[in-house]
Amino acid sequence: MPPDVPLLEVEDLAHDYGNGKGMRGLSFRLWPGEVLGVVGESGSGKTTLLKALGGGLRPDRGRILYRQADGAVVDLLILSEARRRHLARTELGFVHQNPRDGLRLAVTAGGNVGERLMAAGGRHYGRIRTAALDWLGRVEIDASRIDDRPDTFSGGMQQRLQIARNLVSGPRLILMDEPTGGLDVSVQARLLDLLRGLVADLGLTVVIVTHDLGVARLLADRLMVMQGGRVIESGLTDQVLDDPREPYTQLLVSSVLAA
Ligand SMILES: Nc1ncnc2c1ncn2[C@@H]1O[C@H](COP(=O)(O)OP(=O)(O)OP(=O)(O)O)[C@@H](O)[C@H]1O
């Protein structure tokens, strides 16, 4: 049974880039421990939604109600910039498709992970390094690489490091933008396996944008299907993928099956 209060409640979110494109009428709830997949073809508005949730875009209208760790519910869209940044540091995670957008390439792997803990208030060097080592292990990066810079890592390793950097501080909400995109198929499979384990072990609450229905099937409890900036279908993942109601979703599913 889900807890009675959602972690996130999005109401009638809309944004127009000035060319009639963007997103509109988006409303949904996200419960603690739930993974929500957002799927749809390129240009359907997935990234626009994720940017609005992550603070990278201020939408024209709507509300994003977020229940903070202290229980208070705040509208992220009217929060002061300072409070929003504090929340982003302490409670939110954002995994970018390109790990280079989420890592500091001039800082060591251990530094990338430790920095996030310091930003969340950690001060004890020994404990921070121990936590960084622990997290490198969890994302299958050898401890001997702790003092190496991520630009010496493969794409898959960089992505695993970005995940460690995000999860080390125990964020309450994690936003992921095509986390397995841009990687070789075998590397994708390993990363997906790792993500699935972390989601299950830690009970993470995630909004994941992907155009890969295989990723959605494996990770998401619920799916929202977007087309032309709107949600056209939503429901439990198996329900949506095995018995799609909308012709567009049927096409999306059958094009994957045919591929
Ligand atoms: N900065 C912008 N200025 C103008 N139009 C934009 C801008 N960013 C996105 N759009 C348009 O808004 C619509 C939604 O884009 P969005 O990037 O959210 O889609 P998406 O589903 O994430 O696509 P993709 O899978 O390719 O990332 C698209 O038609 C896109 O061309």
Short mmCIF file of C-alpha atoms and ligand atoms in Angstrom, two decimals:
data_model
loop_
_atom_site.label_atom_id
_atom_site.label_comp_id
_atom_site.label_asym_id
_atom_site.label_seq_id
_atom_site.Cartn_x
_atom_site.Cartn_y
_atom_site.Cartn_z
CA MET A 1 0.00 0.00 0.00
CA PRO A 2 1.43 3.42 -0.87
CA PRO A 3 1.84 5.90 1.99
CA ASP A 4 -1.00 8.45 2.07
CA VAL A 5 1.03 11.47 1.10
CA PRO A 6 2.74 11.74 -2.26
CA LEU A 7 6.34 12.92 -2.43
CA LEU A 8 5.56 14.90 -5.52
CA GLU A 9 2.31 16.26 -6.87
CA VAL A 10 2.40 17.95 -10.24
CA GLU A 11 -0.62 20.02 -11.21
CA ASP A 12 -1.45 21.27 -14.68
CA LEU A 13 2.14 21.99 -15.68
CA ALA A 14 2.57 23.81 -18.98
CA HIS A 15 5.36 25.45 -20.91
CA ASP A 16 5.53 26.93 -24.38
CA TYR A 17 8.95 27.72 -25.82
CA GLY A 18 7.32 30.44 -27.86
CA ASN A 19 6.88 28.24 -30.91
CA GLY A 20 3.81 26.31 -29.73
CA LYS A 21 6.04 23.47 -28.53
CA GLY A 22 6.86 22.26 -25.02
CA MET A 23 4.35 20.61 -22.68
CA ARG A 24 0.83 21.19 -21.40
CA GLY A 25 -1.73 19.91 -18.94
CA LEU A 26 0.68 17.64 -17.09
CA SER A 27 -0.64 16.37 -13.77
CA PHE A 28 0.55 13.35 -11.82
CA ARG A 29 1.58 12.13 -8.39
CA LEU A 30 4.68 10.27 -7.35
CA TRP A 31 4.72 8.18 -4.20
CA PRO A 32 7.79 7.42 -2.08
CA GLY A 33 9.63 4.35 -3.34
CA GLU A 34 8.01 4.53 -6.75
CA VAL A 35 9.74 4.61 -10.14
CA LEU A 36 7.82 6.58 -12.76
CA GLY A 37 8.90 6.11 -16.37
CA VAL A 38 8.22 8.88 -18.88
CA VAL A 39 8.27 7.54 -22.43
CA GLY A 40 7.49 8.92 -25.86
CA GLU A 41 9.17 9.70 -29.13
CA SER A 42 11.75 12.45 -29.61
CA GLY A 43 10.21 15.90 -29.15
CA SER A 44 7.25 14.69 -27.07
CA GLY A 45 8.19 16.87 -24.08
CA LYS A 46 9.97 14.40 -21.79
CA THR A 47 13.06 16.52 -21.24
CA THR A 48 10.98 19.66 -20.79
CA LEU A 49 9.11 17.96 -17.94
CA LEU A 50 12.31 16.70 -16.32
CA LYS A 51 13.95 20.12 -16.57
CA ALA A 52 10.93 21.71 -14.91
CA LEU A 53 11.10 19.17 -12.07
CA GLY A 54 14.84 19.68 -11.67
CA GLY A 55 14.72 23.47 -11.71
CA GLY A 56 16.45 23.89 -15.07
CA LEU A 57 13.37 25.47 -16.61
CA ARG A 58 10.68 27.68 -15.12
CA PRO A 59 7.41 26.59 -16.74
CA ASP A 60 4.73 29.09 -17.71
CA ARG A 61 2.15 27.63 -15.39
CA GLY A 62 1.25 24.89 -12.93
CA ARG A 63 2.43 23.71 -9.55
CA ILE A 64 5.08 21.22 -8.45
CA LEU A 65 4.29 20.34 -4.87
CA TYR A 66 7.17 18.58 -3.14
CA ARG A 67 7.07 17.11 0.35
CA GLN A 68 10.37 17.97 2.03
CA ALA A 69 12.20 15.72 4.50
CA ASP A 70 10.78 17.86 7.33
CA GLY A 71 7.24 17.08 6.13
CA ALA A 72 6.47 20.57 4.82
CA VAL A 73 4.96 20.68 1.33
CA VAL A 74 6.43 23.39 -0.90
CA ASP A 75 5.70 24.50 -4.46
CA LEU A 76 9.08 24.23 -6.17
CA LEU A 77 8.04 26.86 -8.68
CA ILE A 78 7.62 29.64 -6.14
CA LEU A 79 10.47 28.68 -3.83
CA SER A 80 13.27 31.22 -3.58
CA GLU A 81 16.33 30.40 -5.67
CA ALA A 82 18.45 29.93 -2.52
CA ARG A 83 16.03 27.44 -0.95
CA ARG A 84 15.63 25.63 -4.21
CA ARG A 85 19.39 25.25 -4.56
CA HIS A 86 19.62 24.00 -0.98
CA LEU A 87 16.93 21.40 -1.70
CA ALA A 88 18.70 20.35 -4.89
CA ARG A 89 21.92 19.82 -2.89
CA THR A 90 20.36 17.95 -0.02
CA GLU A 91 17.28 16.10 -1.30
CA LEU A 92 17.37 15.81 -5.09
CA GLY A 93 19.51 13.89 -7.53
CA PHE A 94 19.82 14.43 -11.28
CA VAL A 95 21.41 11.81 -13.51
CA HIS A 96 22.12 13.30 -16.94
CA GLN A 97 22.25 11.29 -20.14
CA ASN A 98 25.78 12.53 -20.74
CA PRO A 99 27.81 11.84 -17.58
CA ARG A 100 30.03 14.79 -18.44
CA ASP A 101 27.09 17.07 -17.64
CA GLY A 102 26.80 15.60 -14.15
CA LEU A 103 30.45 15.14 -13.19
CA ARG A 104 33.35 17.46 -12.56
CA LEU A 105 35.97 16.19 -14.93
CA ALA A 106 38.88 18.02 -13.29
CA VAL A 107 38.15 16.41 -9.91
CA THR A 108 39.09 12.82 -8.95
CA ALA A 109 36.48 10.05 -8.82
CA GLY A 110 36.59 10.08 -5.03
CA GLY A 111 36.30 13.87 -5.05
CA ASN A 112 33.26 13.72 -7.31
CA VAL A 113 31.48 11.49 -4.84
CA GLY A 114 32.81 13.16 -1.68
CA GLU A 115 32.00 16.65 -2.90
CA ARG A 116 28.32 15.84 -2.94
CA LEU A 117 28.49 14.72 0.70
CA MET A 118 30.26 17.94 1.64
CA ALA A 119 27.61 19.95 -0.18
CA ALA A 120 25.03 18.15 1.96
CA GLY A 121 26.90 19.13 5.14
CA GLY A 122 29.51 16.37 5.62
CA ARG A 123 32.74 17.66 7.20
CA HIS A 124 34.75 14.66 8.40
CA TYR A 125 37.38 13.86 5.74
CA GLY A 126 37.94 10.24 6.82
CA ARG A 127 34.24 9.44 6.82
CA ILE A 128 33.72 11.15 3.48
CA ARG A 129 36.52 9.13 1.89
CA THR A 130 35.15 5.90 3.38
CA ALA A 131 31.69 6.70 2.02
CA ALA A 132 33.19 7.53 -1.39
CA LEU A 133 35.05 4.19 -1.42
CA ASP A 134 31.92 2.35 -0.40
CA TRP A 135 29.95 3.98 -3.23
CA LEU A 136 32.63 3.34 -5.83
CA GLY A 137 32.33 -0.33 -4.82
CA ARG A 138 28.57 -0.27 -5.10
CA VAL A 139 28.77 1.01 -8.66
CA GLU A 140 31.51 -1.51 -9.48
CA ILE A 141 34.41 0.91 -9.84
CA ASP A 142 37.64 -0.51 -8.48
CA ALA A 143 38.92 1.21 -5.34
CA SER A 144 42.30 1.68 -7.03
CA ARG A 145 40.66 4.28 -9.33
CA ILE A 146 39.58 6.59 -6.49
CA ASP A 147 42.26 9.19 -7.21
CA ASP A 148 41.86 9.06 -11.00
CA ARG A 149 39.96 11.70 -12.91
CA PRO A 150 36.73 10.64 -14.65
CA ASP A 151 38.02 11.75 -18.04
CA THR A 152 40.27 8.67 -17.89
CA PHE A 153 37.17 6.45 -17.45
CA SER A 154 35.09 4.67 -20.11
CA GLY A 155 31.59 6.01 -20.82
CA GLY A 156 29.99 3.25 -18.76
CA MET A 157 32.28 3.93 -15.79
CA GLN A 158 31.59 7.66 -16.01
CA GLN A 159 27.88 6.96 -15.90
CA ARG A 160 28.30 4.66 -12.88
CA LEU A 161 30.36 7.37 -11.17
CA GLN A 162 27.66 9.93 -11.88
CA ILE A 163 25.15 7.60 -10.26
CA ALA A 164 27.38 7.19 -7.19
CA ARG A 165 27.82 10.97 -6.95
CA ASN A 166 24.06 11.35 -6.98
CA LEU A 167 23.15 8.58 -4.58
CA VAL A 168 25.85 9.00 -1.94
CA SER A 169 23.93 11.72 -0.12
CA GLY A 170 20.71 9.70 -0.01
CA PRO A 171 18.48 11.93 -2.17
CA ARG A 172 14.73 11.58 -1.65
CA LEU A 173 13.91 12.14 -5.32
CA ILE A 174 16.07 11.21 -8.28
CA LEU A 175 15.51 12.48 -11.79
CA MET A 176 17.11 10.53 -14.61
CA ASP A 177 17.35 11.61 -18.23
CA GLU A 178 18.04 8.65 -20.53
CA PRO A 179 20.66 7.24 -18.14
CA THR A 180 21.55 4.36 -20.46
CA GLY A 181 21.40 6.37 -23.69
CA GLY A 182 24.57 6.85 -25.69
CA LEU A 183 26.19 3.65 -24.38
CA ASP A 184 26.99 0.40 -26.18
CA VAL A 185 24.33 -2.27 -25.82
CA SER A 186 26.39 -4.53 -23.53
CA VAL A 187 27.39 -1.56 -21.37
CA GLN A 188 23.74 -0.52 -21.24
CA ALA A 189 22.70 -3.96 -20.03
CA ARG A 190 25.23 -3.88 -17.18
CA LEU A 191 24.21 -0.38 -16.14
CA LEU A 192 20.55 -1.29 -16.24
CA ASP A 193 21.23 -4.29 -14.04
CA LEU A 194 23.10 -2.10 -11.58
CA LEU A 195 20.34 0.53 -11.55
CA ARG A 196 17.70 -2.10 -11.02
CA GLY A 197 19.62 -3.46 -8.01
CA LEU A 198 20.07 0.00 -6.50
CA VAL A 199 16.42 0.91 -6.98
CA ALA A 200 15.32 -2.32 -5.31
CA ASP A 201 17.88 -2.26 -2.46
CA LEU A 202 17.50 1.41 -1.57
CA GLY A 203 13.80 1.85 -2.38
CA LEU A 204 14.62 4.89 -4.52
CA THR A 205 11.96 7.31 -5.72
CA VAL A 206 12.70 8.07 -9.35
CA VAL A 207 11.34 9.86 -12.39
CA ILE A 208 13.12 8.38 -15.38
CA VAL A 209 12.83 9.70 -18.90
CA THR A 210 13.61 7.19 -21.61
CA HIS A 211 12.65 6.42 -25.16
CA ASP A 212 13.76 2.83 -24.55
CA LEU A 213 10.75 0.75 -23.58
CA GLY A 214 13.06 -2.06 -22.44
CA VAL A 215 14.55 0.29 -19.84
CA ALA A 216 11.05 1.39 -18.83
CA ARG A 217 9.88 -2.21 -18.50
CA LEU A 218 12.79 -3.14 -16.25
CA LEU A 219 12.87 -0.11 -13.99
CA ALA A 220 9.49 1.62 -13.88
CA ASP A 221 6.51 0.72 -11.72
CA ARG A 222 4.29 3.13 -13.62
CA LEU A 223 4.52 4.75 -17.03
CA MET A 224 3.38 8.02 -18.55
CA VAL A 225 3.32 8.05 -22.33
CA MET A 226 3.84 11.51 -23.85
CA GLN A 227 3.02 12.75 -27.31
CA GLY A 228 3.11 16.33 -28.54
CA GLY A 229 3.76 17.72 -25.04
CA ARG A 230 0.83 15.91 -23.41
CA VAL A 231 0.37 12.70 -21.45
CA ILE A 232 -1.82 10.49 -23.60
CA GLU A 233 -1.74 7.34 -21.51
CA SER A 234 -0.56 6.30 -18.07
CA GLY A 235 -0.79 3.30 -15.80
CA LEU A 236 1.11 0.38 -14.37
CA THR A 237 4.06 -0.45 -16.62
CA ASP A 238 2.95 -3.97 -17.50
CA GLN A 239 -0.57 -2.76 -18.19
CA VAL A 240 0.56 0.03 -20.52
CA LEU A 241 3.10 -2.11 -22.39
CA ASP A 242 1.10 -5.34 -22.60
CA ASP A 243 -2.30 -3.82 -23.22
CA PRO A 244 -1.89 -0.27 -24.57
CA ARG A 245 -5.17 1.60 -25.06
CA GLU A 246 -4.01 4.47 -27.26
CA PRO A 247 -3.12 3.85 -30.92
CA TYR A 248 0.09 5.88 -30.42
CA THR A 249 1.19 3.66 -27.53
CA GLN A 250 0.26 0.58 -29.54
CA LEU A 251 2.48 1.85 -32.33
CA LEU A 252 5.31 2.62 -29.92
CA VAL A 253 5.12 -0.88 -28.43
CA SER A 254 4.77 -2.66 -31.75
CA SER A 255 7.65 -0.72 -33.33
CA VAL A 256 9.89 -1.98 -30.54
CA LEU A 257 8.64 -5.54 -30.94
CA ALA A 258 9.22 -5.33 -34.68
CA ALA A 259 12.73 -3.89 -34.30
N1 LIG B 1 14.82 25.64 -26.19
C1 LIG B 1 13.82 25.33 -27.02
N2 LIG B 1 13.31 26.24 -27.85
C2 LIG B 1 12.30 25.94 -28.69
N3 LIG B 1 11.71 24.72 -28.76
C3 LIG B 1 12.18 23.75 -27.95
C4 LIG B 1 13.26 24.00 -27.03
N4 LIG B 1 13.52 22.86 -26.37
C5 LIG B 1 12.64 21.95 -26.83
N5 LIG B 1 11.83 22.48 -27.76
C6 LIG B 1 10.72 21.79 -28.48
O1 LIG B 1 9.77 21.37 -27.51
C7 LIG B 1 9.29 20.06 -27.79
C8 LIG B 1 9.57 19.14 -26.62
O2 LIG B 1 10.98 18.95 -26.51
P1 LIG B 1 11.67 17.97 -25.45
O3 LIG B 1 13.14 18.18 -25.55
O4 LIG B 1 11.04 18.14 -24.14
O5 LIG B 1 11.28 16.55 -26.04
P2 LIG B 1 11.84 15.10 -25.66
O6 LIG B 1 10.66 14.20 -25.60
O7 LIG B 1 12.67 15.18 -24.45
O8 LIG B 1 12.73 14.74 -26.92
P3 LIG B 1 14.15 13.97 -26.94
O9 LIG B 1 13.83 12.53 -26.66
O10 LIG B 1 14.61 14.19 -28.35
O11 LIG B 1 15.02 14.59 -25.92
C9 LIG B 1 9.97 19.63 -29.08
O12 LIG B 1 9.11 19.90 -30.15
C10 LIG B 1 11.21 20.51 -29.16
O13 LIG B 1 11.58 20.76 -30.50
#
